[in-house]
mmCIF file of C-alpha atoms in Angstrom:
data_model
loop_
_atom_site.group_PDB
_atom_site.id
_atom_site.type_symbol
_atom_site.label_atom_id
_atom_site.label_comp_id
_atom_site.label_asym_id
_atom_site.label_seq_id
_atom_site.Cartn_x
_atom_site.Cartn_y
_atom_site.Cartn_z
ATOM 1 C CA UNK A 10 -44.326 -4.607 7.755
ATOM 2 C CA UNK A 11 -43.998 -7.809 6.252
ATOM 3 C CA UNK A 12 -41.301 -10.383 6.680
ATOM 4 C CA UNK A 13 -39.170 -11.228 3.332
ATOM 5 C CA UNK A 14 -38.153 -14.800 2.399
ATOM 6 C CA UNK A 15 -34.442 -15.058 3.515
ATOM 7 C CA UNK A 16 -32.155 -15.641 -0.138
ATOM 8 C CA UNK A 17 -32.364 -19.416 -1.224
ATOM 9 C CA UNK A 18 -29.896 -21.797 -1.856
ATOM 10 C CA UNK A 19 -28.826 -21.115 -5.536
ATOM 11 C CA UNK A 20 -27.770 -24.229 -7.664
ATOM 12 C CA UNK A 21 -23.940 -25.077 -6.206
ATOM 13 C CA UNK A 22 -24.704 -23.528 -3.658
ATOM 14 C CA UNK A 23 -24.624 -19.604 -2.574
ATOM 15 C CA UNK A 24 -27.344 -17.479 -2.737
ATOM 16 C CA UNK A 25 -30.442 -16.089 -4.829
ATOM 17 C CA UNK A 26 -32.381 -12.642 -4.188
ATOM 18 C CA UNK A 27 -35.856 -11.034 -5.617
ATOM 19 C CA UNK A 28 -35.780 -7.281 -7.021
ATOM 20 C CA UNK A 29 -37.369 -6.020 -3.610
ATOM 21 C CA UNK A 30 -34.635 -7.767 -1.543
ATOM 22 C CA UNK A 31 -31.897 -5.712 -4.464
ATOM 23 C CA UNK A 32 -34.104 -2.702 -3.904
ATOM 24 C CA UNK A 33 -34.119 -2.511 -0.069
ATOM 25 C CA UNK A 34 -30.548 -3.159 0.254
ATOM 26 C CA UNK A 35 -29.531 -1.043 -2.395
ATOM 27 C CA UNK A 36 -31.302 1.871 -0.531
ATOM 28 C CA UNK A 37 -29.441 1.194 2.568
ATOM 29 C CA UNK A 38 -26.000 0.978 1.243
ATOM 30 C CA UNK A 39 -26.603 4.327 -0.487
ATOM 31 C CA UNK A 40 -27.454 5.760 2.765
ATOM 32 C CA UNK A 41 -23.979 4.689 3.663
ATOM 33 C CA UNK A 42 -22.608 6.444 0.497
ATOM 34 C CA UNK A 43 -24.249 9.380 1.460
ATOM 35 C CA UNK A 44 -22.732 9.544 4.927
ATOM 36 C CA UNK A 45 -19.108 8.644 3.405
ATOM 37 C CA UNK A 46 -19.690 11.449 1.447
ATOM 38 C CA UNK A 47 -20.907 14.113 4.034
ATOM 39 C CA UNK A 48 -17.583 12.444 6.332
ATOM 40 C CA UNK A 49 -15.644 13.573 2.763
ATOM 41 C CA UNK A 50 -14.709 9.696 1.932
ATOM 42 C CA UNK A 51 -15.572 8.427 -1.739
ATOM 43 C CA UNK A 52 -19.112 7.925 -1.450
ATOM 44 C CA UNK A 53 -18.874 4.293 -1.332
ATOM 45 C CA UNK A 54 -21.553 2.029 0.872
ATOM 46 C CA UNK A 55 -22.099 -1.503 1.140
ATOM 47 C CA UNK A 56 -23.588 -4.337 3.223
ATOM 48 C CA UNK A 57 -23.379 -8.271 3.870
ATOM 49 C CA UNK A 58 -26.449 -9.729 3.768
ATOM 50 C CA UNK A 59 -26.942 -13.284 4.907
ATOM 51 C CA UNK A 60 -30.254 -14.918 6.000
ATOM 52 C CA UNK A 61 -31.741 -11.416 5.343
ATOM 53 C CA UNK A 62 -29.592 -10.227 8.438
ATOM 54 C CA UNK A 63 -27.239 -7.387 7.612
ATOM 55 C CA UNK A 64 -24.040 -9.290 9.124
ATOM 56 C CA UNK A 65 -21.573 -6.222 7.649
ATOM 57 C CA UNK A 66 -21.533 -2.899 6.560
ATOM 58 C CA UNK A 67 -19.385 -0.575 5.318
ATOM 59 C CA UNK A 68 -18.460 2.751 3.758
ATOM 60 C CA UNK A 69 -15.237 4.260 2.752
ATOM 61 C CA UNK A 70 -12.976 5.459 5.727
ATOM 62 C CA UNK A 71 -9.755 5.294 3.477
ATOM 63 C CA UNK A 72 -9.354 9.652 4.689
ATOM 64 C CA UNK A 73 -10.407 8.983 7.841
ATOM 65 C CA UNK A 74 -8.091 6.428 8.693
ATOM 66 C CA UNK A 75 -5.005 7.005 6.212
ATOM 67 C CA UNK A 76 -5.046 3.534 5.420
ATOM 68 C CA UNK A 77 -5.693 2.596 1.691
ATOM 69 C CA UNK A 78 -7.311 -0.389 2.594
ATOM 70 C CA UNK A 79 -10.349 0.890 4.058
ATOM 71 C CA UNK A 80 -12.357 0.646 1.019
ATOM 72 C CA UNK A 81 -16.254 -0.216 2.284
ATOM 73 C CA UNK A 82 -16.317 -4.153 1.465
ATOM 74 C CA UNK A 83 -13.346 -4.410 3.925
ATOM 75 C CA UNK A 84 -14.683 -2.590 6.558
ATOM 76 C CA UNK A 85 -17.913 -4.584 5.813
ATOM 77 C CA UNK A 86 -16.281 -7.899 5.684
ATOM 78 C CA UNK A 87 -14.423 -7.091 9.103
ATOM 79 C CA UNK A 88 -17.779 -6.356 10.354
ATOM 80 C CA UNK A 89 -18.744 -9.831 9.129
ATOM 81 C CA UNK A 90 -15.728 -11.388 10.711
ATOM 82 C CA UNK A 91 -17.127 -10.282 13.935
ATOM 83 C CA UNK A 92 -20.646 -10.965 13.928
ATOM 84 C CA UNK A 93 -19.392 -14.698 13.141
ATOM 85 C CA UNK A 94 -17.353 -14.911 16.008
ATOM 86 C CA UNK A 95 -19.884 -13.404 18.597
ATOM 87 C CA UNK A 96 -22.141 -15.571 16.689
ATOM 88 C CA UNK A 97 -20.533 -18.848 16.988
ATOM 89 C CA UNK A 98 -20.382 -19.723 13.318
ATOM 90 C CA UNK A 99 -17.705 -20.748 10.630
ATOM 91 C CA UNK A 100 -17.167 -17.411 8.655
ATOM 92 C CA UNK A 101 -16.794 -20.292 5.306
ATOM 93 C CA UNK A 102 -20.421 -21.281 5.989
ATOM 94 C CA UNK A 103 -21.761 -17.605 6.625
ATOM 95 C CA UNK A 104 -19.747 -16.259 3.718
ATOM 96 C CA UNK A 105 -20.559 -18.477 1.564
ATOM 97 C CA UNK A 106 -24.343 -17.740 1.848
ATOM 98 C CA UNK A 107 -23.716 -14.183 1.937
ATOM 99 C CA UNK A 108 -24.834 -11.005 -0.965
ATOM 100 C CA UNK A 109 -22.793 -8.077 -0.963
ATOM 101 C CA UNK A 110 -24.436 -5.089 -2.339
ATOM 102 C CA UNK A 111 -22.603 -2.044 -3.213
ATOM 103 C CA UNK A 112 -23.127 1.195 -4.609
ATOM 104 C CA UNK A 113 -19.465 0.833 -6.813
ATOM 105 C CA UNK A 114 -18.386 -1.762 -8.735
ATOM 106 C CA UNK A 115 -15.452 -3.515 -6.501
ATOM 107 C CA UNK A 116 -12.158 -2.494 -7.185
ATOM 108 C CA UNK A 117 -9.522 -5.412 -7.848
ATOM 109 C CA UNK A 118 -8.460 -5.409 -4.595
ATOM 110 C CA UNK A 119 -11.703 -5.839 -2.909
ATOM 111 C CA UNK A 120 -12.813 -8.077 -5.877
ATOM 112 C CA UNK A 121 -9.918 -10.154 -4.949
ATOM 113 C CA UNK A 122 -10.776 -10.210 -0.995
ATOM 114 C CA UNK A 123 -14.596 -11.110 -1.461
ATOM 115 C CA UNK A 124 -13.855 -14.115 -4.167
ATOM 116 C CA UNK A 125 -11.175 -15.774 -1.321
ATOM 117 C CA UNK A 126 -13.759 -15.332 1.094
ATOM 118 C CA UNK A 127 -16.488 -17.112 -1.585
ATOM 119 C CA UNK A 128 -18.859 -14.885 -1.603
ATOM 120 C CA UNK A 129 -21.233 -16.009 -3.994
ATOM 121 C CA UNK A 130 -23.214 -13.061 -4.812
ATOM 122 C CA UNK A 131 -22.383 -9.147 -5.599
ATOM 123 C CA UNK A 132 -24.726 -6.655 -6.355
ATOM 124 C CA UNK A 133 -23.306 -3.269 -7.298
ATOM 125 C CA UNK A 134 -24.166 0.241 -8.490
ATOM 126 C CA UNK A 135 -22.236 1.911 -11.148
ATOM 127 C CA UNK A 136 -19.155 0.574 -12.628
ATOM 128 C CA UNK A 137 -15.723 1.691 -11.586
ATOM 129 C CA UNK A 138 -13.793 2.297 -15.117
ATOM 130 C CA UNK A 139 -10.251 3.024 -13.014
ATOM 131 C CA UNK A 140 -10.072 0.260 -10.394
ATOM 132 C CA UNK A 141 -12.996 -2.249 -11.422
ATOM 133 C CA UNK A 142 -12.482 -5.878 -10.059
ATOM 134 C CA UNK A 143 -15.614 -7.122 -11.310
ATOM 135 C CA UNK A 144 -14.816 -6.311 -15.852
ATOM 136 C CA UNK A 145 -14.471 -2.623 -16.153
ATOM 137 C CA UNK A 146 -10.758 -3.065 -15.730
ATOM 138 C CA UNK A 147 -10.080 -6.632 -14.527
ATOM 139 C CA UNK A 148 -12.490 -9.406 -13.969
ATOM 140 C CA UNK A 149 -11.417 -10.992 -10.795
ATOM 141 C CA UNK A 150 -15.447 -12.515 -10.108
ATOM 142 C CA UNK A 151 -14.969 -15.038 -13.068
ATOM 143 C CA UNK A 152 -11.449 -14.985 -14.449
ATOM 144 C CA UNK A 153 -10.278 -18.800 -14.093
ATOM 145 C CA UNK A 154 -8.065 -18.249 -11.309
ATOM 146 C CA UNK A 155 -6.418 -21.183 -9.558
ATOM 147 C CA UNK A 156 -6.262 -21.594 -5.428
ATOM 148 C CA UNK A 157 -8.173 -18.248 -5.572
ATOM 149 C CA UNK A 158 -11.486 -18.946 -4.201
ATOM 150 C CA UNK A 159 -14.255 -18.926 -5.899
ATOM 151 C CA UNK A 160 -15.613 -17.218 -8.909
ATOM 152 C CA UNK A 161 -18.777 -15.042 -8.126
ATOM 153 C CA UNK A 162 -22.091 -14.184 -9.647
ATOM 154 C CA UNK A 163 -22.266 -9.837 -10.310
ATOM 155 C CA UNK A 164 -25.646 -8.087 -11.134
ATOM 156 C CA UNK A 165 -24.396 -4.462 -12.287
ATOM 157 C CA UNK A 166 -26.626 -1.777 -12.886
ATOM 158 C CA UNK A 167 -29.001 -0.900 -9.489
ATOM 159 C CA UNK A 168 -29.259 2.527 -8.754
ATOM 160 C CA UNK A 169 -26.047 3.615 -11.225
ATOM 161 C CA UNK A 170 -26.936 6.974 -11.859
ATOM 162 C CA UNK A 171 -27.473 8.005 -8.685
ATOM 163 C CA UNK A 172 -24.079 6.233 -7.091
ATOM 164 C CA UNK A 173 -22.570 8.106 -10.578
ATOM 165 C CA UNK A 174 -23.842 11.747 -9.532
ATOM 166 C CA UNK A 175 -22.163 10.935 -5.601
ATOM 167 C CA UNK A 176 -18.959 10.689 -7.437
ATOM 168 C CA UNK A 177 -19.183 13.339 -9.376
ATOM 169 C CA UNK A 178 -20.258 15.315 -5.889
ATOM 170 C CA UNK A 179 -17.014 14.246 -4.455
ATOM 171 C CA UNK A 180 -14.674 15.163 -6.863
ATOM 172 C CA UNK A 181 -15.616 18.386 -7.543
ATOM 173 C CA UNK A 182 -14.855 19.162 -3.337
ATOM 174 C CA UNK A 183 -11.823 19.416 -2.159
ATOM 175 C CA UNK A 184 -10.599 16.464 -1.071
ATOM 176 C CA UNK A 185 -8.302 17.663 2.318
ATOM 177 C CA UNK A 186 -6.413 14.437 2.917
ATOM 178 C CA UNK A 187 -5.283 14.052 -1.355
ATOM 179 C CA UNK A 188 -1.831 14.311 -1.894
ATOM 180 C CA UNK A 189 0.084 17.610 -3.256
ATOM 181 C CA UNK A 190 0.095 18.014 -6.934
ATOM 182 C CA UNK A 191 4.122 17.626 -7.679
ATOM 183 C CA UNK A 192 3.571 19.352 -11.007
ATOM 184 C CA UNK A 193 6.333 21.770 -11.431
ATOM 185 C CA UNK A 194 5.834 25.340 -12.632
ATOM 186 C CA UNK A 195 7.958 26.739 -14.441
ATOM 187 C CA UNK A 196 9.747 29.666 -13.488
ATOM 188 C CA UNK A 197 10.529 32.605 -15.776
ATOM 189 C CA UNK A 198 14.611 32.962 -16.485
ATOM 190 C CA UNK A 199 15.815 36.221 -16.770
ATOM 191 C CA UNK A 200 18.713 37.124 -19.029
#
């Protein structure tokens, strides 16, 4: 198997990829959606790429854990916390040379997380009309937004219909861990 080219310097800074680096990537963070959806999580995957080294990865474990924030870029950018540490390096300098590629556009909060940590790249699936960080309902990546971090670069659009029909896949199960429905019936009155 042949090496590929680690992601160059883009201009300011950050990082560039090719359409092979997108598709191999891609591929693997759907294989993460698929297992977050046979663990009945969203069927959300991601990964950190930096140097061509996956330094993070992710999928949802928001049921799993019963914490909201569980989303896969936060489990992935824990992840990429830790390699930096064992690693020795600054997490500003890995970061900021670092793709994310996800099979979901990032919602706001994750949008939010991976511009303070200036990430300058984001590669994502299918948008995320509810919760999008990234323009569907908010766009965090390039909104001028002071002592924020940094505004990032999104390519939309890689693999879409296939992260779409996961999500469809999900929310036709059951999900076990959703709340109650606290719609009232009502009840007949008798006379």
């Amino acid at each position: 198997m042949e090496a590929e080219a680690a992601p160059t310097p883009a201009p300011g800074g950050g990082c560039s990829v090719s359409a092979e680096e997108i598709e191999k990537w891609m591929e693997e963070a759907m294989q993460m959606a698929k297992e977050a959806l046979e663990s009945i999580e969203v069927p959300v995957g991601c990964l950190m790429v930096y140097n061509n080294e996956v330094v993070g990865k992710g999928r949802n474990e928001v049921n799993q854990t019963k914490n909201a924030t569980r989303h896969a870029e936060m489990v992935a950018i824990d992840q990429a916390l830790d390699w930096c540490r064992r690693s020795g390096r600054s997490p500003s300098s890995v970061f900021e040379h670092t793709a994310l590629y996800v099979t979901v556009e990032p919602c706001i909060m994750c949008a939010a997380a991976l511009r303070l940590m200036k990430i300058p790249l984001v590669v994502y699936g299918c948008q995320n009309e509810r919760f999008g960080g990234c323009g569907s309902v908010l766009n965090i990546a390039s909104a001028d937004l002071p002592n924020t971090g940094r505004p990032f670069q999104c390519i939309p659009g890689y693999r879409a219909e296939e992260a779409v029909e996961m999500l469809k896949t999900f929310y036709k199960q059951e999900n076990p861990n959703a709340p109650k429905s606290k719609v009232r019936k009502k009840e007949c009155q008798r006379s």
